[in-house]
PDB file of C-alpha atoms in Angstrom:
ATOM      1  CA  ASP A   1      -0.805 -28.299  13.657  1.00  0.00           C
ATOM      2  CA  GLY A   2      -1.580 -28.390   9.952  1.00  0.00           C
ATOM      3  CA  GLY A   3      -2.371 -25.548   7.622  1.00  0.00           C
ATOM      4  CA  ILE A   4       0.601 -23.415   6.707  1.00  0.00           C
ATOM      5  CA  THR A   5       4.097 -23.994   7.995  1.00  0.00           C
ATOM      6  CA  GLN A   6       7.137 -21.758   7.658  1.00  0.00           C
ATOM      7  CA  SER A   7      10.719 -22.580   8.407  1.00  0.00           C
ATOM      8  CA  PRO A   8      12.951 -21.687   9.980  1.00  0.00           C
ATOM      9  CA  LYS A   9      11.361 -19.587  12.723  1.00  0.00           C
ATOM     10  CA  TYR A  10      14.540 -17.521  13.115  1.00  0.00           C
ATOM     11  CA  LEU A  11      17.185 -16.987  10.451  1.00  0.00           C
ATOM     12  CA  PHE A  12      20.421 -15.071  10.581  1.00  0.00           C
ATOM     13  CA  ARG A  13      22.260 -14.021   7.466  1.00  0.00           C
ATOM     14  CA  LYS A  14      25.504 -12.298   6.732  1.00  0.00           C
ATOM     15  CA  GLU A  15      25.464  -9.388   4.335  1.00  0.00           C
ATOM     16  CA  GLY A  16      25.926 -10.486   0.733  1.00  0.00           C
ATOM     17  CA  GLN A  17      24.372 -13.915   1.231  1.00  0.00           C
ATOM     18  CA  ASN A  18      21.198 -15.219  -0.333  1.00  0.00           C
ATOM     19  CA  VAL A  19      18.774 -17.080   1.929  1.00  0.00           C
ATOM     20  CA  THR A  20      15.631 -19.060   1.195  1.00  0.00           C
ATOM     21  CA  LEU A  21      12.570 -19.093   3.423  1.00  0.00           C
ATOM     22  CA  SER A  22      10.309 -22.104   3.244  1.00  0.00           C
ATOM     23  CA  CYS A  23       6.500 -22.039   3.076  1.00  0.00           C
ATOM     24  CA  GLU A  24       4.365 -25.174   2.813  1.00  0.00           C
ATOM     25  CA  GLN A  25       0.578 -25.577   2.967  1.00  0.00           C
ATOM     26  CA  ASN A  26      -1.618 -28.664   3.133  1.00  0.00           C
ATOM     27  CA  LEU A  27      -4.903 -26.816   2.631  1.00  0.00           C
ATOM     28  CA  ASN A  28      -5.070 -27.505  -1.108  1.00  0.00           C
ATOM     29  CA  HIS A  29      -5.176 -23.759  -1.724  1.00  0.00           C
ATOM     30  CA  ASP A  30      -4.414 -22.449  -5.183  1.00  0.00           C
ATOM     31  CA  ALA A  31      -3.069 -19.042  -4.164  1.00  0.00           C
ATOM     32  CA  MET A  32      -0.057 -18.287  -1.993  1.00  0.00           C
ATOM     33  CA  TYR A  33       1.467 -15.011  -0.870  1.00  0.00           C
ATOM     34  CA  TRP A  34       4.576 -13.582   0.760  1.00  0.00           C
ATOM     35  CA  TYR A  35       4.417 -10.500   2.970  1.00  0.00           C
ATOM     36  CA  ARG A  36       6.976  -8.501   4.844  1.00  0.00           C
ATOM     37  CA  GLN A  37       6.174  -6.919   8.217  1.00  0.00           C
ATOM     38  CA  ASP A  38       8.241  -4.104   9.697  1.00  0.00           C
ATOM     39  CA  PRO A  39       7.644  -2.281  13.011  1.00  0.00           C
ATOM     40  CA  GLY A  40       5.075   0.486  12.667  1.00  0.00           C
ATOM     41  CA  GLN A  41       4.090  -0.537   9.151  1.00  0.00           C
ATOM     42  CA  GLY A  42       1.299  -2.610   7.693  1.00  0.00           C
ATOM     43  CA  LEU A  43       2.059  -5.867   5.930  1.00  0.00           C
ATOM     44  CA  ARG A  44       3.435  -5.330   2.446  1.00  0.00           C
ATOM     45  CA  LEU A  45       3.026  -7.799  -0.395  1.00  0.00           C
ATOM     46  CA  ILE A  46       6.249  -9.126  -1.913  1.00  0.00           C
ATOM     47  CA  TYR A  47       5.065 -11.788  -4.371  1.00  0.00           C
ATOM     48  CA  TYR A  48       1.965 -13.858  -4.940  1.00  0.00           C
ATOM     49  CA  SER A  49       1.024 -16.893  -6.969  1.00  0.00           C
ATOM     50  CA  GLN A  50      -2.458 -17.853  -8.081  1.00  0.00           C
ATOM     51  CA  ILE A  51      -1.501 -21.149  -9.690  1.00  0.00           C
ATOM     52  CA  VAL A  52       1.415 -23.533 -10.035  1.00  0.00           C
ATOM     53  CA  ASN A  53       4.241 -22.294 -12.252  1.00  0.00           C
ATOM     54  CA  ASP A  54       2.918 -18.749 -12.206  1.00  0.00           C
ATOM     55  CA  PHE A  55       3.652 -15.845  -9.886  1.00  0.00           C
ATOM     56  CA  GLN A  56       3.350 -12.064  -9.871  1.00  0.00           C
ATOM     57  CA  LYS A  57       5.293  -9.248  -8.267  1.00  0.00           C
ATOM     58  CA  GLY A  58       3.700  -7.462  -5.375  1.00  0.00           C
ATOM     59  CA  ASP A  59       4.411  -3.973  -4.123  1.00  0.00           C
ATOM     60  CA  ILE A  60       8.001  -4.558  -2.939  1.00  0.00           C
ATOM     61  CA  ALA A  61       9.429  -7.365  -5.088  1.00  0.00           C
ATOM     62  CA  GLU A  62      12.884  -5.865  -5.646  1.00  0.00           C
ATOM     63  CA  GLY A  63      15.614  -8.019  -4.140  1.00  0.00           C
ATOM     64  CA  TYR A  64      13.371 -11.068  -3.770  1.00  0.00           C
ATOM     65  CA  SER A  65      12.604 -14.090  -5.925  1.00  0.00           C
ATOM     66  CA  VAL A  66      10.115 -16.944  -5.686  1.00  0.00           C
ATOM     67  CA  SER A  67       9.178 -20.193  -7.374  1.00  0.00           C
ATOM     68  CA  ARG A  68       5.969 -22.226  -7.459  1.00  0.00           C
ATOM     69  CA  GLU A  69       6.861 -25.670  -8.760  1.00  0.00           C
ATOM     70  CA  LYS A  70       4.362 -27.445  -6.527  1.00  0.00           C
ATOM     71  CA  LYS A  71       0.910 -26.388  -5.352  1.00  0.00           C
ATOM     72  CA  GLU A  72       1.817 -26.814  -1.701  1.00  0.00           C
ATOM     73  CA  SER A  73       5.149 -24.986  -1.737  1.00  0.00           C
ATOM     74  CA  PHE A  74       6.099 -21.343  -2.323  1.00  0.00           C
ATOM     75  CA  PRO A  75       9.694 -20.629  -1.219  1.00  0.00           C
ATOM     76  CA  LEU A  76      11.008 -17.072  -1.020  1.00  0.00           C
ATOM     77  CA  THR A  77      14.645 -16.204  -1.670  1.00  0.00           C
ATOM     78  CA  VAL A  78      15.992 -13.015  -0.182  1.00  0.00           C
ATOM     79  CA  THR A  79      18.904 -12.013  -2.371  1.00  0.00           C
ATOM     80  CA  SER A  80      21.894  -9.843  -1.625  1.00  0.00           C
ATOM     81  CA  ALA A  81      20.233  -7.154  -3.743  1.00  0.00           C
ATOM     82  CA  GLN A  82      17.647  -6.551  -1.003  1.00  0.00           C
ATOM     83  CA  LYS A  83      18.961  -3.449   0.748  1.00  0.00           C
ATOM     84  CA  ASN A  84      17.214  -3.864   4.079  1.00  0.00           C
ATOM     85  CA  PRO A  85      16.211  -7.502   4.512  1.00  0.00           C
ATOM     86  CA  THR A  86      15.867  -7.615   8.311  1.00  0.00           C
ATOM     87  CA  ALA A  87      12.140  -8.128   8.914  1.00  0.00           C
ATOM     88  CA  PHE A  88       9.400 -10.577   9.858  1.00  0.00           C
ATOM     89  CA  TYR A  89       8.266 -12.549   6.805  1.00  0.00           C
ATOM     90  CA  LEU A  90       4.782 -14.015   6.580  1.00  0.00           C
ATOM     91  CA  CYS A  91       3.470 -16.536   4.097  1.00  0.00           C
ATOM     92  CA  ALA A  92      -0.262 -16.901   3.429  1.00  0.00           C
ATOM     93  CA  SER A  93      -2.562 -18.957   1.256  1.00  0.00           C
ATOM     94  CA  SER A  94      -6.164 -18.776   0.069  1.00  0.00           C
ATOM     95  CA  ILE A  95      -8.658 -20.620  -2.117  1.00  0.00           C
ATOM     96  CA  GLU A  96      -8.373 -18.191  -4.949  1.00  0.00           C
ATOM     97  CA  ALA A  97     -10.631 -17.656  -7.873  1.00  0.00           C
ATOM     98  CA  ARG A  98     -11.226 -14.432  -9.727  1.00  0.00           C
ATOM     99  CA  GLY A  99     -14.155 -12.512  -8.319  1.00  0.00           C
ATOM    100  CA  ARG A 100     -14.260 -14.420  -5.051  1.00  0.00           C
ATOM    101  CA  ALA A 101     -13.506 -11.446  -2.880  1.00  0.00           C
ATOM    102  CA  LEU A 102     -14.380 -13.155   0.381  1.00  0.00           C
ATOM    103  CA  ASN A 103     -11.531 -15.648   0.083  1.00  0.00           C
ATOM    104  CA  GLU A 104      -9.795 -15.595   3.427  1.00  0.00           C
ATOM    105  CA  GLN A 105      -6.022 -15.604   3.617  1.00  0.00           C
ATOM    106  CA  PHE A 106      -4.583 -17.988   6.170  1.00  0.00           C
ATOM    107  CA  PHE A 107      -1.191 -17.018   7.527  1.00  0.00           C
ATOM    108  CA  GLY A 108       1.773 -19.082   8.581  1.00  0.00           C
ATOM    109  CA  PRO A 109       3.674 -18.495  11.850  1.00  0.00           C
ATOM    110  CA  GLY A 110       6.331 -16.333  10.194  1.00  0.00           C
ATOM    111  CA  THR A 111      10.112 -16.288   9.868  1.00  0.00           C
ATOM    112  CA  ARG A 112      12.173 -13.577  11.494  1.00  0.00           C
ATOM    113  CA  LEU A 113      15.193 -12.782   9.353  1.00  0.00           C
ATOM    114  CA  THR A 114      18.089 -10.831  10.800  1.00  0.00           C
ATOM    115  CA  VAL A 115      21.042  -9.645   8.762  1.00  0.00           C
ATOM    116  CA  LEU A 116      24.248  -9.482  10.769  1.00  0.00           C
TER     117      LEU A 116
ATOM    118  CA  LYS B   1      -4.020   6.783  -2.416  1.00  0.00           C
ATOM    119  CA  ASN B   2      -5.618   3.701  -0.846  1.00  0.00           C
ATOM    120  CA  GLN B   3      -4.908   3.747   2.862  1.00  0.00           C
ATOM    121  CA  VAL B   4      -6.033   2.116   6.077  1.00  0.00           C
ATOM    122  CA  GLU B   5      -5.484   4.030   9.323  1.00  0.00           C
ATOM    123  CA  GLN B   6      -5.973   2.588  12.781  1.00  0.00           C
ATOM    124  CA  SER B   7      -6.285   4.201  16.175  1.00  0.00           C
ATOM    125  CA  PRO B   8      -5.146   4.204  18.824  1.00  0.00           C
ATOM    126  CA  GLN B   9      -1.647   2.988  18.022  1.00  0.00           C
ATOM    127  CA  SER B  10      -1.504   1.278  21.413  1.00  0.00           C
ATOM    128  CA  LEU B  11      -3.851   0.703  24.305  1.00  0.00           C
ATOM    129  CA  ILE B  12      -3.573  -0.647  27.855  1.00  0.00           C
ATOM    130  CA  ILE B  13      -6.697  -1.797  29.692  1.00  0.00           C
ATOM    131  CA  LEU B  14      -7.494  -3.771  32.830  1.00  0.00           C
ATOM    132  CA  GLU B  15      -8.734  -7.314  32.595  1.00  0.00           C
ATOM    133  CA  GLY B  16     -12.513  -7.474  32.401  1.00  0.00           C
ATOM    134  CA  LYS B  17     -12.897  -4.049  30.830  1.00  0.00           C
ATOM    135  CA  ASN B  18     -14.254  -3.356  27.348  1.00  0.00           C
ATOM    136  CA  CYS B  19     -12.445  -1.496  24.605  1.00  0.00           C
ATOM    137  CA  THR B  20     -13.024  -0.273  21.066  1.00  0.00           C
ATOM    138  CA  LEU B  21     -10.466  -0.055  18.289  1.00  0.00           C
ATOM    139  CA  GLN B  22     -10.962   2.163  15.248  1.00  0.00           C
ATOM    140  CA  CYS B  23     -10.210   1.780  11.542  1.00  0.00           C
ATOM    141  CA  ASN B  24     -10.659   4.436   8.846  1.00  0.00           C
ATOM    142  CA  TYR B  25     -10.001   3.648   5.216  1.00  0.00           C
ATOM    143  CA  THR B  26      -9.854   5.399   1.874  1.00  0.00           C
ATOM    144  CA  VAL B  27      -9.769   2.224  -0.223  1.00  0.00           C
ATOM    145  CA  SER B  28     -12.016   2.340  -3.278  1.00  0.00           C
ATOM    146  CA  PRO B  29     -13.658   0.399  -4.824  1.00  0.00           C
ATOM    147  CA  PHE B  30     -14.217  -1.432  -1.578  1.00  0.00           C
ATOM    148  CA  SER B  31     -14.922  -5.150  -1.429  1.00  0.00           C
ATOM    149  CA  ASN B  32     -14.697  -6.214   2.198  1.00  0.00           C
ATOM    150  CA  LEU B  33     -13.093  -5.409   5.534  1.00  0.00           C
ATOM    151  CA  ARG B  34     -11.420  -7.877   7.854  1.00  0.00           C
ATOM    152  CA  TRP B  35     -10.082  -7.734  11.374  1.00  0.00           C
ATOM    153  CA  TYR B  36      -7.137  -9.945  12.263  1.00  0.00           C
ATOM    154  CA  LYS B  37      -5.539 -10.707  15.631  1.00  0.00           C
ATOM    155  CA  GLN B  38      -1.776 -11.153  15.678  1.00  0.00           C
ATOM    156  CA  ASP B  39       0.020 -12.481  18.724  1.00  0.00           C
ATOM    157  CA  THR B  40       3.635 -11.408  19.116  1.00  0.00           C
ATOM    158  CA  GLY B  41       5.895 -13.391  16.809  1.00  0.00           C
ATOM    159  CA  ARG B  42       3.003 -15.221  15.177  1.00  0.00           C
ATOM    160  CA  GLY B  43       0.968 -14.939  12.003  1.00  0.00           C
ATOM    161  CA  PRO B  44      -2.348 -13.018  11.935  1.00  0.00           C
ATOM    162  CA  VAL B  45      -5.564 -14.932  12.568  1.00  0.00           C
ATOM    163  CA  SER B  46      -8.888 -13.794  11.115  1.00  0.00           C
ATOM    164  CA  LEU B  47     -11.556 -12.564  13.539  1.00  0.00           C
ATOM    165  CA  THR B  48     -14.279 -11.157  11.273  1.00  0.00           C
ATOM    166  CA  ILE B  49     -14.973 -10.285   7.674  1.00  0.00           C
ATOM    167  CA  MET B  50     -17.690  -7.915   6.450  1.00  0.00           C
ATOM    168  CA  THR B  51     -18.876  -6.905   3.003  1.00  0.00           C
ATOM    169  CA  PHE B  52     -20.136  -3.409   2.230  1.00  0.00           C
ATOM    170  CA  SER B  53     -23.729  -4.538   2.865  1.00  0.00           C
ATOM    171  CA  GLU B  54     -23.034  -5.736   6.406  1.00  0.00           C
ATOM    172  CA  ASN B  55     -22.782  -3.340   9.320  1.00  0.00           C
ATOM    173  CA  THR B  56     -21.986  -5.696  12.178  1.00  0.00           C
ATOM    174  CA  LYS B  57     -20.390  -9.083  12.694  1.00  0.00           C
ATOM    175  CA  SER B  58     -19.644 -10.894  15.949  1.00  0.00           C
ATOM    176  CA  ASN B  59     -17.182 -13.599  16.881  1.00  0.00           C
ATOM    177  CA  GLY B  60     -17.513 -14.429  20.557  1.00  0.00           C
ATOM    178  CA  ARG B  61     -16.402 -11.422  22.595  1.00  0.00           C
ATOM    179  CA  TYR B  62     -15.353  -9.592  19.428  1.00  0.00           C
ATOM    180  CA  THR B  63     -17.877  -7.427  17.566  1.00  0.00           C
ATOM    181  CA  ALA B  64     -16.955  -5.532  14.422  1.00  0.00           C
ATOM    182  CA  THR B  65     -19.009  -2.731  12.916  1.00  0.00           C
ATOM    183  CA  LEU B  66     -18.796  -1.171   9.491  1.00  0.00           C
ATOM    184  CA  ASP B  67     -20.107   2.120   8.116  1.00  0.00           C
ATOM    185  CA  ALA B  68     -19.404   1.982   4.389  1.00  0.00           C
ATOM    186  CA  ASP B  69     -20.699   5.540   3.916  1.00  0.00           C
ATOM    187  CA  THR B  70     -18.172   7.113   6.266  1.00  0.00           C
ATOM    188  CA  LYS B  71     -15.560   4.395   5.575  1.00  0.00           C
ATOM    189  CA  GLN B  72     -15.119   3.577   9.211  1.00  0.00           C
ATOM    190  CA  SER B  73     -14.982   0.326  11.128  1.00  0.00           C
ATOM    191  CA  SER B  74     -14.581  -0.516  14.775  1.00  0.00           C
ATOM    192  CA  LEU B  75     -13.700  -3.632  16.718  1.00  0.00           C
ATOM    193  CA  HIS B  76     -15.267  -3.883  20.169  1.00  0.00           C
ATOM    194  CA  ILE B  77     -13.821  -6.325  22.681  1.00  0.00           C
ATOM    195  CA  THR B  78     -16.045  -7.224  25.605  1.00  0.00           C
ATOM    196  CA  ALA B  79     -14.865  -8.415  29.019  1.00  0.00           C
ATOM    197  CA  SER B  80     -11.211  -8.438  28.019  1.00  0.00           C
ATOM    198  CA  GLN B  81      -8.902 -11.276  29.010  1.00  0.00           C
ATOM    199  CA  LEU B  82      -5.139 -11.434  29.342  1.00  0.00           C
ATOM    200  CA  SER B  83      -5.072 -13.553  26.183  1.00  0.00           C
ATOM    201  CA  ASP B  84      -6.534 -10.639  24.219  1.00  0.00           C
ATOM    202  CA  SER B  85      -3.139  -8.936  24.436  1.00  0.00           C
ATOM    203  CA  ALA B  86      -2.060  -8.760  20.809  1.00  0.00           C
ATOM    204  CA  SER B  87      -1.946  -6.531  17.747  1.00  0.00           C
ATOM    205  CA  TYR B  88      -5.270  -6.051  15.961  1.00  0.00           C
ATOM    206  CA  ILE B  89      -5.016  -5.376  12.270  1.00  0.00           C
ATOM    207  CA  CYS B  90      -7.687  -3.920   9.999  1.00  0.00           C
ATOM    208  CA  VAL B  91      -7.474  -5.106   6.395  1.00  0.00           C
ATOM    209  CA  VAL B  92      -9.475  -3.713   3.488  1.00  0.00           C
ATOM    210  CA  THR B  93      -9.858  -5.544   0.189  1.00  0.00           C
ATOM    211  CA  LEU B  94      -9.677  -3.478  -2.954  1.00  0.00           C
ATOM    212  CA  LEU B  95     -11.400  -4.745  -6.074  1.00  0.00           C
ATOM    213  CA  THR B  96      -9.123  -4.604  -9.106  1.00  0.00           C
ATOM    214  CA  GLY B  97      -9.362  -5.919 -12.627  1.00  0.00           C
ATOM    215  CA  GLY B  98      -6.591  -8.368 -11.868  1.00  0.00           C
ATOM    216  CA  GLY B  99      -8.102  -9.736  -8.683  1.00  0.00           C
ATOM    217  CA  ASN B 100      -8.350  -8.591  -5.103  1.00  0.00           C
ATOM    218  CA  LYS B 101      -5.704  -6.562  -3.349  1.00  0.00           C
ATOM    219  CA  LEU B 102      -5.430  -6.368   0.431  1.00  0.00           C
ATOM    220  CA  THR B 103      -4.422  -3.128   2.138  1.00  0.00           C
ATOM    221  CA  PHE B 104      -3.251  -3.575   5.723  1.00  0.00           C
ATOM    222  CA  GLY B 105      -3.445  -1.094   8.564  1.00  0.00           C
ATOM    223  CA  THR B 106      -0.491  -0.724  10.916  1.00  0.00           C
ATOM    224  CA  GLY B 107      -2.422  -2.276  13.784  1.00  0.00           C
ATOM    225  CA  THR B 108      -3.412  -1.373  17.334  1.00  0.00           C
ATOM    226  CA  GLN B 109      -1.260  -2.944  20.024  1.00  0.00           C
ATOM    227  CA  LEU B 110      -3.512  -3.969  22.907  1.00  0.00           C
ATOM    228  CA  LYS B 111      -2.209  -4.939  26.323  1.00  0.00           C
ATOM    229  CA  VAL B 112      -4.568  -6.333  28.945  1.00  0.00           C
ATOM    230  CA  GLU B 113      -3.273  -6.134  32.516  1.00  0.00           C
ATOM    231  CA  LEU B 114      -4.400  -7.524  35.844  1.00  0.00           C
TER     232      LEU B 114
END
């Protein structure tokens, strides 16, 4: 199905390695987001981007990096500096414009990252 | 501190029964409140969205209510089905000068059994 795709679905990483999670959307949305989900916790915002070539840190950006070279793509790199990277990562997108508070965020299927 | 609290943490009901999930929030200034359904290992899917001026919104067997004065919301599921087994997440949007910020609850894990 279309919308937002994330790959891979499962990812295993050795300590000290960087890994990149893919997020692609064909909804022509301006804004894209990365969240982290841990058991017993609400989703936490890592990074977001409201327009191509621009992105902002969220609440837990340390140890992560992103790029937004194309409107439809927003890859997330989990670096070796991230102390506890094992989690479920969710990408989302929305038609974003300032003041449009009802913009719905559409989520991808997620990537489960496990550090061995 | 802006927070969203959900109860119960988990719930088991029999197929065909109704149930109500609760959400209390302290987010201010409030913009809107959303309920999402998240199947295990999948991304959340939106069920309802309500602004501060709305007090009820339905989507099939799902009915959400909002009391902006007491900062409480509920999600009522009617005639539950096995496919309703999922985590239900309450999300409150905070209005900020730099845009809108979403605050997520930890979810209620619902299991519907035969």
